[in-house]
PDB file of C-alpha atoms in Angstrom:
ATOM      1  CA  GLU D   1      13.120 -19.245   9.188  1.00  0.00           C
ATOM      2  CA  GLU D   2       9.618 -18.372   8.079  1.00  0.00           C
ATOM      3  CA  PHE D   3       9.826 -19.652   4.475  1.00  0.00           C
ATOM      4  CA  ASP D   4      11.687 -22.417   2.612  1.00  0.00           C
ATOM      5  CA  PHE D   5      13.607 -20.748  -0.221  1.00  0.00           C
ATOM      6  CA  PHE D   6      17.098 -21.131  -1.592  1.00  0.00           C
ATOM      7  CA  GLU D   7      17.553 -17.372  -1.767  1.00  0.00           C
ATOM      8  CA  ARG D   8      16.641 -14.714   0.769  1.00  0.00           C
ATOM      9  CA  LEU D   9      12.950 -13.964   0.361  1.00  0.00           C
ATOM     10  CA  LEU D  10      11.753 -10.379   0.679  1.00  0.00           C
ATOM     11  CA  VAL D  11       8.393 -10.121   2.446  1.00  0.00           C
ATOM     12  CA  PRO D  12       6.208  -6.989   2.254  1.00  0.00           C
ATOM     13  CA  ARG D  13       4.556  -6.262   5.582  1.00  0.00           C
ATOM     14  CA  VAL D  14       2.263  -3.776   7.257  1.00  0.00           C
ATOM     15  CA  ALA D  15       2.682  -2.877  10.920  1.00  0.00           C
ATOM     16  CA  ARG D  16       0.235  -1.562  13.513  1.00  0.00           C
ATOM     17  CA  VAL D  17       1.112   0.343  16.661  1.00  0.00           C
ATOM     18  CA  CYS D  18      -1.176   2.318  18.969  1.00  0.00           C
ATOM     19  CA  LYS D  19      -0.757   6.101  19.030  1.00  0.00           C
ATOM     20  CA  SER D  20      -0.830   6.103  22.839  1.00  0.00           C
ATOM     21  CA  ASP D  21       1.993   3.533  23.119  1.00  0.00           C
ATOM     22  CA  VAL D  22       4.833   4.987  25.226  1.00  0.00           C
ATOM     23  CA  GLY D  23       6.637   1.717  25.990  1.00  0.00           C
ATOM     24  CA  GLY D  24       6.685  -0.539  29.011  1.00  0.00           C
ATOM     25  CA  ASP D  25       7.858   0.137  32.574  1.00  0.00           C
ATOM     26  CA  LYS D  26       9.851  -3.031  33.271  1.00  0.00           C
ATOM     27  CA  VAL D  27       9.285  -5.199  30.184  1.00  0.00           C
ATOM     28  CA  LEU D  28       9.853  -3.644  26.737  1.00  0.00           C
ATOM     29  CA  GLN D  29      11.303  -0.450  28.192  1.00  0.00           C
ATOM     30  CA  LYS D  30      11.640   2.277  25.536  1.00  0.00           C
ATOM     31  CA  LYS D  31      10.080  -0.123  23.012  1.00  0.00           C
ATOM     32  CA  TRP D  32       6.595  -0.330  21.559  1.00  0.00           C
ATOM     33  CA  THR D  33       4.316  -2.634  23.512  1.00  0.00           C
ATOM     34  CA  THR D  34       1.573  -2.861  20.860  1.00  0.00           C
ATOM     35  CA  PHE D  35       3.697  -3.421  17.744  1.00  0.00           C
ATOM     36  CA  LEU D  36       2.278  -6.097  15.420  1.00  0.00           C
ATOM     37  CA  LYS D  37       3.071  -6.861  11.790  1.00  0.00           C
ATOM     38  CA  ALA D  38       1.462  -8.910   9.036  1.00  0.00           C
ATOM     39  CA  GLN D  39       2.309  -9.961   5.481  1.00  0.00           C
ATOM     40  CA  LEU D  40       0.788  -8.166   2.501  1.00  0.00           C
ATOM     41  CA  VAL D  41      -0.171 -10.280  -0.524  1.00  0.00           C
ATOM     42  CA  CYS D  42       0.023  -8.830  -4.046  1.00  0.00           C
ATOM     43  CA  SER D  43       0.102 -11.533  -6.701  1.00  0.00           C
ATOM     44  CA  GLN D  44      -1.491 -13.027  -9.805  1.00  0.00           C
ATOM     45  CA  PRO D  45      -2.298 -16.736 -10.181  1.00  0.00           C
ATOM     46  CA  GLY D  46       0.607 -18.665 -11.704  1.00  0.00           C
ATOM     47  CA  ARG D  47       2.971 -15.700 -11.517  1.00  0.00           C
ATOM     48  CA  PHE D  48       5.811 -14.725  -9.242  1.00  0.00           C
ATOM     49  CA  PRO D  49       4.440 -12.569  -6.410  1.00  0.00           C
ATOM     50  CA  PHE D  50       5.048  -8.839  -6.293  1.00  0.00           C
ATOM     51  CA  ASN D  51       6.941  -8.872  -3.029  1.00  0.00           C
ATOM     52  CA  VAL D  52       8.975  -5.649  -3.004  1.00  0.00           C
ATOM     53  CA  ILE D  53       6.921  -2.702  -1.739  1.00  0.00           C
ATOM     54  CA  HIS D  54       8.069   0.790  -2.747  1.00  0.00           C
ATOM     55  CA  HIS D  55       5.423   3.156  -1.397  1.00  0.00           C
ATOM     56  CA  ALA D  56       1.943   3.231   0.125  1.00  0.00           C
ATOM     57  CA  PHE D  57      -0.880   5.765   0.316  1.00  0.00           C
ATOM     58  CA  ALA D  58      -3.890   5.927   2.663  1.00  0.00           C
ATOM     59  CA  LEU D  59      -7.154   7.162   1.125  1.00  0.00           C
ATOM     60  CA  PRO D  60      -9.800   8.039   3.750  1.00  0.00           C
ATOM     61  CA  ARG D  61     -13.357   7.071   2.860  1.00  0.00           C
ATOM     62  CA  ARG D  62     -16.065   9.716   3.048  1.00  0.00           C
ATOM     63  CA  ARG D  63     -18.189   7.497   5.308  1.00  0.00           C
ATOM     64  CA  GLY D  64     -15.332   6.470   7.585  1.00  0.00           C
ATOM     65  CA  GLY D  65     -12.529   3.960   7.353  1.00  0.00           C
ATOM     66  CA  ALA D  66      -9.837   3.959   4.708  1.00  0.00           C
ATOM     67  CA  ASP D  67      -8.329   2.036   1.835  1.00  0.00           C
ATOM     68  CA  PHE D  68      -4.583   1.618   1.433  1.00  0.00           C
ATOM     69  CA  TYR D  69      -2.864   1.595  -1.964  1.00  0.00           C
ATOM     70  CA  ALA D  70       0.685   0.295  -2.487  1.00  0.00           C
ATOM     71  CA  VAL D  71       3.057  -0.099  -5.433  1.00  0.00           C
ATOM     72  CA  PHE D  72       5.150  -3.255  -5.797  1.00  0.00           C
ATOM     73  CA  THR D  73       7.733  -4.965  -7.966  1.00  0.00           C
ATOM     74  CA  SER D  74       9.032  -8.550  -7.804  1.00  0.00           C
ATOM     75  CA  GLN D  75      12.467  -9.646  -6.649  1.00  0.00           C
ATOM     76  CA  TRP D  76      12.440 -12.307  -9.373  1.00  0.00           C
ATOM     77  CA  GLN D  77      13.195 -11.102 -12.875  1.00  0.00           C
ATOM     78  CA  ALA D  78      12.596 -14.289 -14.906  1.00  0.00           C
ATOM     79  CA  GLY D  79       9.662 -13.675 -17.205  1.00  0.00           C
ATOM     80  CA  ARG D  80       8.514 -10.570 -15.322  1.00  0.00           C
ATOM     81  CA  ALA D  81      11.373  -8.139 -15.865  1.00  0.00           C
ATOM     82  CA  GLY D  82      10.443  -4.566 -15.139  1.00  0.00           C
ATOM     83  CA  SER D  83       6.853  -5.299 -14.107  1.00  0.00           C
ATOM     84  CA  ALA D  84       5.076  -3.226 -11.459  1.00  0.00           C
ATOM     85  CA  ALA D  85       1.771  -3.731  -9.676  1.00  0.00           C
ATOM     86  CA  VAL D  86      -0.701  -1.661  -7.672  1.00  0.00           C
ATOM     87  CA  CYS D  87      -2.632  -3.424  -4.916  1.00  0.00           C
ATOM     88  CA  ALA D  88      -5.309  -1.914  -2.672  1.00  0.00           C
ATOM     89  CA  TYR D  89      -6.294  -3.111   0.803  1.00  0.00           C
ATOM     90  CA  SER D  90      -9.286  -2.272   2.946  1.00  0.00           C
ATOM     91  CA  ARG D  91      -8.908  -1.233   6.564  1.00  0.00           C
ATOM     92  CA  GLU D  92     -11.305  -4.052   7.484  1.00  0.00           C
ATOM     93  CA  ALA D  93      -9.011  -6.649   5.889  1.00  0.00           C
ATOM     94  CA  LEU D  94      -6.061  -5.328   7.892  1.00  0.00           C
ATOM     95  CA  GLU D  95      -7.996  -5.296  11.158  1.00  0.00           C
ATOM     96  CA  GLU D  96      -9.229  -8.852  10.601  1.00  0.00           C
ATOM     97  CA  VAL D  97      -5.646 -10.125  10.337  1.00  0.00           C
ATOM     98  CA  PHE D  98      -4.465  -8.111  13.350  1.00  0.00           C
ATOM     99  CA  GLU D  99      -7.319  -9.566  15.402  1.00  0.00           C
ATOM    100  CA  GLY D 100      -6.453 -13.096  14.252  1.00  0.00           C
ATOM    101  CA  LYS D 101      -3.893 -15.679  15.317  1.00  0.00           C
ATOM    102  CA  TYR D 102      -0.292 -14.971  16.258  1.00  0.00           C
ATOM    103  CA  LYS D 103       2.849 -16.728  15.134  1.00  0.00           C
ATOM    104  CA  GLU D 104       5.589 -17.825  17.502  1.00  0.00           C
ATOM    105  CA  LEU D 105       9.194 -18.866  17.024  1.00  0.00           C
ATOM    106  CA  ASN D 106      10.212 -22.395  17.979  1.00  0.00           C
ATOM    107  CA  LYS D 107      13.658 -21.747  19.427  1.00  0.00           C
ATOM    108  CA  GLU D 108      14.794 -25.348  18.973  1.00  0.00           C
ATOM    109  CA  SER D 109      14.015 -25.556  15.247  1.00  0.00           C
ATOM    110  CA  SER D 110      14.223 -21.785  14.550  1.00  0.00           C
ATOM    111  CA  ARG D 111      10.903 -22.083  12.696  1.00  0.00           C
ATOM    112  CA  TRP D 112       7.818 -19.890  12.929  1.00  0.00           C
ATOM    113  CA  SER D 113       4.489 -21.628  13.556  1.00  0.00           C
ATOM    114  CA  VAL D 114       0.948 -20.744  14.648  1.00  0.00           C
ATOM    115  CA  TYR D 115       0.562 -19.979  18.344  1.00  0.00           C
ATOM    116  CA  GLY D 116      -1.718 -22.643  19.810  1.00  0.00           C
ATOM    117  CA  GLY D 117      -1.771 -21.577  23.443  1.00  0.00           C
ATOM    118  CA  PRO D 118      -4.656 -20.123  25.462  1.00  0.00           C
ATOM    119  CA  ASP D 119      -6.173 -16.768  24.532  1.00  0.00           C
ATOM    120  CA  MET D 120      -5.213 -13.858  26.732  1.00  0.00           C
ATOM    121  CA  ARG D 121      -7.686 -11.239  27.894  1.00  0.00           C
ATOM    122  CA  PRO D 122      -7.372  -8.356  27.391  1.00  0.00           C
ATOM    123  CA  ARG D 123      -5.848  -9.173  24.015  1.00  0.00           C
ATOM    124  CA  PRO D 124      -2.124  -8.261  23.759  1.00  0.00           C
ATOM    125  CA  GLY D 125      -1.466  -5.509  21.235  1.00  0.00           C
ATOM    126  CA  SER D 126      -4.975  -4.094  21.518  1.00  0.00           C
ATOM    127  CA  CYS D 127      -5.402  -0.316  21.497  1.00  0.00           C
ATOM    128  CA  SER D 128      -8.670  -0.317  23.467  1.00  0.00           C
ATOM    129  CA  VAL D 129      -7.189  -1.249  26.842  1.00  0.00           C
ATOM    130  CA  GLY D 130      -5.083   0.591  29.390  1.00  0.00           C
ATOM    131  CA  PRO D 131      -1.552  -0.268  30.541  1.00  0.00           C
ATOM    132  CA  SER D 132      -0.665  -3.910  29.880  1.00  0.00           C
ATOM    133  CA  SER D 133       0.515  -6.362  32.511  1.00  0.00           C
ATOM    134  CA  ASP D 134       4.083  -7.691  32.565  1.00  0.00           C
ATOM    135  CA  LYS D 135       2.660 -11.052  31.462  1.00  0.00           C
ATOM    136  CA  ALA D 136       1.037  -9.475  28.381  1.00  0.00           C
ATOM    137  CA  LEU D 137       4.206  -7.552  27.530  1.00  0.00           C
ATOM    138  CA  THR D 138       6.327 -10.685  27.836  1.00  0.00           C
ATOM    139  CA  PHE D 139       3.905 -12.359  25.419  1.00  0.00           C
ATOM    140  CA  MET D 140       4.223  -9.429  22.985  1.00  0.00           C
ATOM    141  CA  LYS D 141       8.036  -9.761  22.951  1.00  0.00           C
ATOM    142  CA  ASP D 142       7.693 -13.118  21.196  1.00  0.00           C
ATOM    143  CA  HIS D 143       4.324 -12.786  19.398  1.00  0.00           C
ATOM    144  CA  PHE D 144       4.548  -9.676  17.235  1.00  0.00           C
ATOM    145  CA  LEU D 145       4.036 -11.499  13.926  1.00  0.00           C
ATOM    146  CA  MET D 146       0.502 -12.356  12.765  1.00  0.00           C
ATOM    147  CA  ASP D 147      -0.302 -15.698  11.156  1.00  0.00           C
ATOM    148  CA  GLY D 148      -2.864 -14.330   8.673  1.00  0.00           C
ATOM    149  CA  LYS D 149      -2.004 -12.570   5.423  1.00  0.00           C
ATOM    150  CA  VAL D 150      -3.679  -9.402   4.168  1.00  0.00           C
ATOM    151  CA  SER D 151      -5.220 -10.017   0.738  1.00  0.00           C
ATOM    152  CA  PRO D 152      -5.928  -7.171  -1.679  1.00  0.00           C
ATOM    153  CA  ILE D 153      -9.382  -5.926  -2.650  1.00  0.00           C
ATOM    154  CA  GLN D 154     -10.836  -8.280  -5.298  1.00  0.00           C
ATOM    155  CA  GLY D 155      -8.046 -10.742  -4.455  1.00  0.00           C
ATOM    156  CA  GLN D 156      -5.663  -9.471  -7.138  1.00  0.00           C
ATOM    157  CA  PRO D 157      -3.724  -6.369  -8.235  1.00  0.00           C
ATOM    158  CA  LEU D 158      -5.701  -3.389  -9.465  1.00  0.00           C
ATOM    159  CA  LEU D 159      -3.100  -2.679 -12.111  1.00  0.00           C
ATOM    160  CA  VAL D 160      -0.091  -4.511 -13.543  1.00  0.00           C
ATOM    161  CA  LYS D 161       2.242  -2.642 -15.897  1.00  0.00           C
ATOM    162  CA  THR D 162       5.263  -4.058 -17.704  1.00  0.00           C
ATOM    163  CA  ASP D 163       8.578  -2.293 -18.398  1.00  0.00           C
ATOM    164  CA  VAL D 164       8.121   0.187 -15.560  1.00  0.00           C
ATOM    165  CA  THR D 165       8.978   0.646 -11.884  1.00  0.00           C
ATOM    166  CA  TYR D 166       6.554   2.729  -9.848  1.00  0.00           C
ATOM    167  CA  THR D 167       8.276   4.618  -7.032  1.00  0.00           C
ATOM    168  CA  ARG D 168       5.405   6.656  -5.580  1.00  0.00           C
ATOM    169  CA  ILE D 169       1.600   6.655  -5.545  1.00  0.00           C
ATOM    170  CA  ALA D 170      -1.092   9.169  -4.607  1.00  0.00           C
ATOM    171  CA  VAL D 171      -4.839   8.620  -4.977  1.00  0.00           C
ATOM    172  CA  ASP D 172      -7.578  11.232  -5.339  1.00  0.00           C
ATOM    173  CA  GLU D 173     -11.343  10.903  -5.309  1.00  0.00           C
ATOM    174  CA  THR D 174     -13.259  13.170  -7.666  1.00  0.00           C
ATOM    175  CA  GLN D 175     -16.791  13.549  -8.985  1.00  0.00           C
ATOM    176  CA  GLY D 176     -17.463  13.275 -12.702  1.00  0.00           C
ATOM    177  CA  VAL D 177     -19.983  15.346 -14.659  1.00  0.00           C
ATOM    178  CA  SER D 178     -22.551  12.533 -14.259  1.00  0.00           C
ATOM    179  CA  GLY D 179     -22.317  12.774 -10.469  1.00  0.00           C
ATOM    180  CA  ALA D 180     -20.485   9.460 -10.115  1.00  0.00           C
ATOM    181  CA  THR D 181     -17.407   9.314  -7.885  1.00  0.00           C
ATOM    182  CA  TYR D 182     -14.126   8.117  -9.375  1.00  0.00           C
ATOM    183  CA  ARG D 183     -10.781   7.266  -7.864  1.00  0.00           C
ATOM    184  CA  VAL D 184      -7.739   8.445  -9.762  1.00  0.00           C
ATOM    185  CA  MET D 185      -4.262   7.031  -9.136  1.00  0.00           C
ATOM    186  CA  PHE D 186      -1.164   9.120  -9.800  1.00  0.00           C
ATOM    187  CA  LEU D 187       1.814   6.816 -10.297  1.00  0.00           C
ATOM    188  CA  ALA D 188       5.383   8.113 -10.500  1.00  0.00           C
ATOM    189  CA  THR D 189       8.083   6.036 -12.166  1.00  0.00           C
ATOM    190  CA  ALA D 190      11.811   5.556 -11.637  1.00  0.00           C
ATOM    191  CA  GLU D 191      12.380   7.091 -15.094  1.00  0.00           C
ATOM    192  CA  GLY D 192      10.552  10.352 -14.323  1.00  0.00           C
ATOM    193  CA  PHE D 193       7.139   9.671 -15.851  1.00  0.00           C
ATOM    194  CA  LEU D 194       3.765  10.285 -14.229  1.00  0.00           C
ATOM    195  CA  HIS D 195       0.886   7.948 -15.073  1.00  0.00           C
ATOM    196  CA  LYS D 196      -2.681   8.995 -14.316  1.00  0.00           C
ATOM    197  CA  ALA D 197      -5.030   6.007 -14.073  1.00  0.00           C
ATOM    198  CA  VAL D 198      -8.762   6.117 -13.335  1.00  0.00           C
ATOM    199  CA  GLU D 199     -10.488   3.173 -11.652  1.00  0.00           C
ATOM    200  CA  LEU D 200     -13.422   1.959 -13.763  1.00  0.00           C
ATOM    201  CA  PRO D 201     -15.779  -1.033 -13.337  1.00  0.00           C
ATOM    202  CA  GLY D 202     -13.855  -2.923 -16.022  1.00  0.00           C
ATOM    203  CA  GLY D 203     -10.490  -2.150 -14.445  1.00  0.00           C
ATOM    204  CA  PRO D 204      -8.076   0.810 -14.310  1.00  0.00           C
ATOM    205  CA  HIS D 205      -7.557   2.882 -17.440  1.00  0.00           C
ATOM    206  CA  ILE D 206      -4.395   4.962 -17.897  1.00  0.00           C
ATOM    207  CA  VAL D 207      -5.672   8.352 -18.998  1.00  0.00           C
ATOM    208  CA  GLU D 208      -2.378  10.148 -19.334  1.00  0.00           C
ATOM    209  CA  SER D 209       1.382   9.586 -19.290  1.00  0.00           C
ATOM    210  CA  ILE D 210       3.538  12.662 -18.701  1.00  0.00           C
ATOM    211  CA  GLN D 211       7.309  12.909 -19.033  1.00  0.00           C
ATOM    212  CA  LEU D 212       8.208  15.209 -16.155  1.00  0.00           C
ATOM    213  CA  PHE D 213      11.908  15.802 -16.843  1.00  0.00           C
ATOM    214  CA  GLY D 214      14.201  16.175 -19.820  1.00  0.00           C
ATOM    215  CA  THR D 215      16.328  13.240 -18.659  1.00  0.00           C
ATOM    216  CA  ALA D 216      15.479  10.058 -16.769  1.00  0.00           C
ATOM    217  CA  GLU D 217      15.220  10.865 -13.064  1.00  0.00           C
ATOM    218  CA  PRO D 218      13.253   9.135 -10.293  1.00  0.00           C
ATOM    219  CA  VAL D 219      10.388  10.890  -8.542  1.00  0.00           C
ATOM    220  CA  LYS D 220      11.092  11.166  -4.815  1.00  0.00           C
ATOM    221  CA  ASN D 221       7.692  12.216  -3.524  1.00  0.00           C
ATOM    222  CA  LEU D 222       4.091  13.043  -4.455  1.00  0.00           C
ATOM    223  CA  LEU D 223       1.778  15.352  -2.513  1.00  0.00           C
ATOM    224  CA  LEU D 224      -1.848  15.956  -3.472  1.00  0.00           C
ATOM    225  CA  ALA D 225      -3.549  19.320  -3.018  1.00  0.00           C
ATOM    226  CA  PRO D 226      -7.066  18.485  -4.329  1.00  0.00           C
ATOM    227  CA  ARG D 227      -8.634  21.818  -3.376  1.00  0.00           C
ATOM    228  CA  LYS D 228      -6.000  23.617  -5.431  1.00  0.00           C
ATOM    229  CA  GLY D 229      -6.246  21.050  -8.218  1.00  0.00           C
ATOM    230  CA  ILE D 230      -2.508  20.424  -8.024  1.00  0.00           C
ATOM    231  CA  LEU D 231      -0.131  17.505  -7.549  1.00  0.00           C
ATOM    232  CA  TYR D 232       3.275  18.438  -6.144  1.00  0.00           C
ATOM    233  CA  VAL D 233       6.135  16.300  -7.456  1.00  0.00           C
ATOM    234  CA  GLY D 234       9.396  16.180  -5.513  1.00  0.00           C
ATOM    235  CA  TYR D 235      12.680  15.202  -7.155  1.00  0.00           C
ATOM    236  CA  SER D 236      16.394  15.667  -6.459  1.00  0.00           C
ATOM    237  CA  ALA D 237      16.566  19.210  -7.872  1.00  0.00           C
ATOM    238  CA  GLY D 238      13.293  20.661  -6.580  1.00  0.00           C
ATOM    239  CA  VAL D 239       9.503  20.497  -6.742  1.00  0.00           C
ATOM    240  CA  LEU D 240       7.133  20.594  -9.707  1.00  0.00           C
ATOM    241  CA  GLN D 241       3.449  21.564  -9.817  1.00  0.00           C
ATOM    242  CA  VAL D 242       1.314  19.337 -12.040  1.00  0.00           C
ATOM    243  CA  PRO D 243      -2.383  20.161 -12.608  1.00  0.00           C
ATOM    244  CA  LEU D 244      -4.769  17.321 -11.781  1.00  0.00           C
ATOM    245  CA  ALA D 245      -6.829  18.251 -14.833  1.00  0.00           C
ATOM    246  CA  ASN D 246      -5.105  18.641 -18.172  1.00  0.00           C
ATOM    247  CA  CYS D 247      -8.214  18.981 -20.343  1.00  0.00           C
ATOM    248  CA  SER D 248      -6.571  21.246 -22.924  1.00  0.00           C
ATOM    249  CA  LEU D 249      -4.639  18.164 -24.018  1.00  0.00           C
ATOM    250  CA  HIS D 250      -7.794  16.950 -25.805  1.00  0.00           C
ATOM    251  CA  ARG D 251      -8.358  18.704 -29.108  1.00  0.00           C
ATOM    252  CA  SER D 252     -12.011  17.708 -29.559  1.00  0.00           C
ATOM    253  CA  CYS D 253     -15.051  16.565 -27.589  1.00  0.00           C
ATOM    254  CA  ALA D 254     -14.715  13.053 -29.032  1.00  0.00           C
ATOM    255  CA  GLU D 255     -11.081  12.854 -27.935  1.00  0.00           C
ATOM    256  CA  CYS D 256     -12.055  14.022 -24.474  1.00  0.00           C
ATOM    257  CA  VAL D 257     -14.753  11.330 -24.205  1.00  0.00           C
ATOM    258  CA  LEU D 258     -12.342   8.612 -25.362  1.00  0.00           C
ATOM    259  CA  ALA D 259      -9.756   9.688 -22.767  1.00  0.00           C
ATOM    260  CA  ARG D 260     -12.298   8.979 -19.962  1.00  0.00           C
ATOM    261  CA  ASP D 261     -10.672  11.498 -17.638  1.00  0.00           C
ATOM    262  CA  PRO D 262     -13.150  12.304 -14.804  1.00  0.00           C
ATOM    263  CA  TYR D 263     -11.496  15.690 -14.233  1.00  0.00           C
ATOM    264  CA  CYS D 264     -12.756  16.695 -17.684  1.00  0.00           C
ATOM    265  CA  ALA D 265     -16.437  16.669 -18.717  1.00  0.00           C
ATOM    266  CA  TRP D 266     -17.372  13.400 -20.387  1.00  0.00           C
TER     267      TRP D 266
END
């Protein structure tokens, strides 16, 4: 048991495994030897946490590194029915937790607690070392869960929306007419809508909401093609092409400015 709850608690996690991991020779045969996982936090103060993750998207940074966006709902319905949240995490925040303390299972009490034993060098689960010793692999069998939790950028959700369930997310980076760079989130819903939200200093602003289908139908997948200016939307019956810029929607310059869509001149 990791948590004390009357009902089964769902815990969103992120895992790390090295690309070169081919499994162990004697210990952890045909199993990952560098697999580690950590809890993701997406919550607001005084509210039930958003603990059910539906989809995640990695956005590479132009100067290296990446940020990771994920869409969540909560397993608890009381007072938060139909609410969805978007949380973003930096690669640095993830790496800090994966380089932190491990948890271990007390077999007598069946409780997880912080590992307080001696540090091992080279560090188990690290990608920068060669083949691990049997001692390190034996340690990894029981210490795959990290003690630290990964907190979102700014310590809270980027966006919280009621009466909706987001099923997929894709994020694009584009340059506005002023030369400033903006991040635009494309959020697909379980009812077949597509929300386009631009990140602004004061918080995200939903620029557009598109009903993709004639009847309610969940979006299965999103694929960005920024160079073509297209978002591909996958659903049970096929694939749709949605333009990233829908500037003809605005009937005047003033309406375009109020929309604050960075794909259109404003």
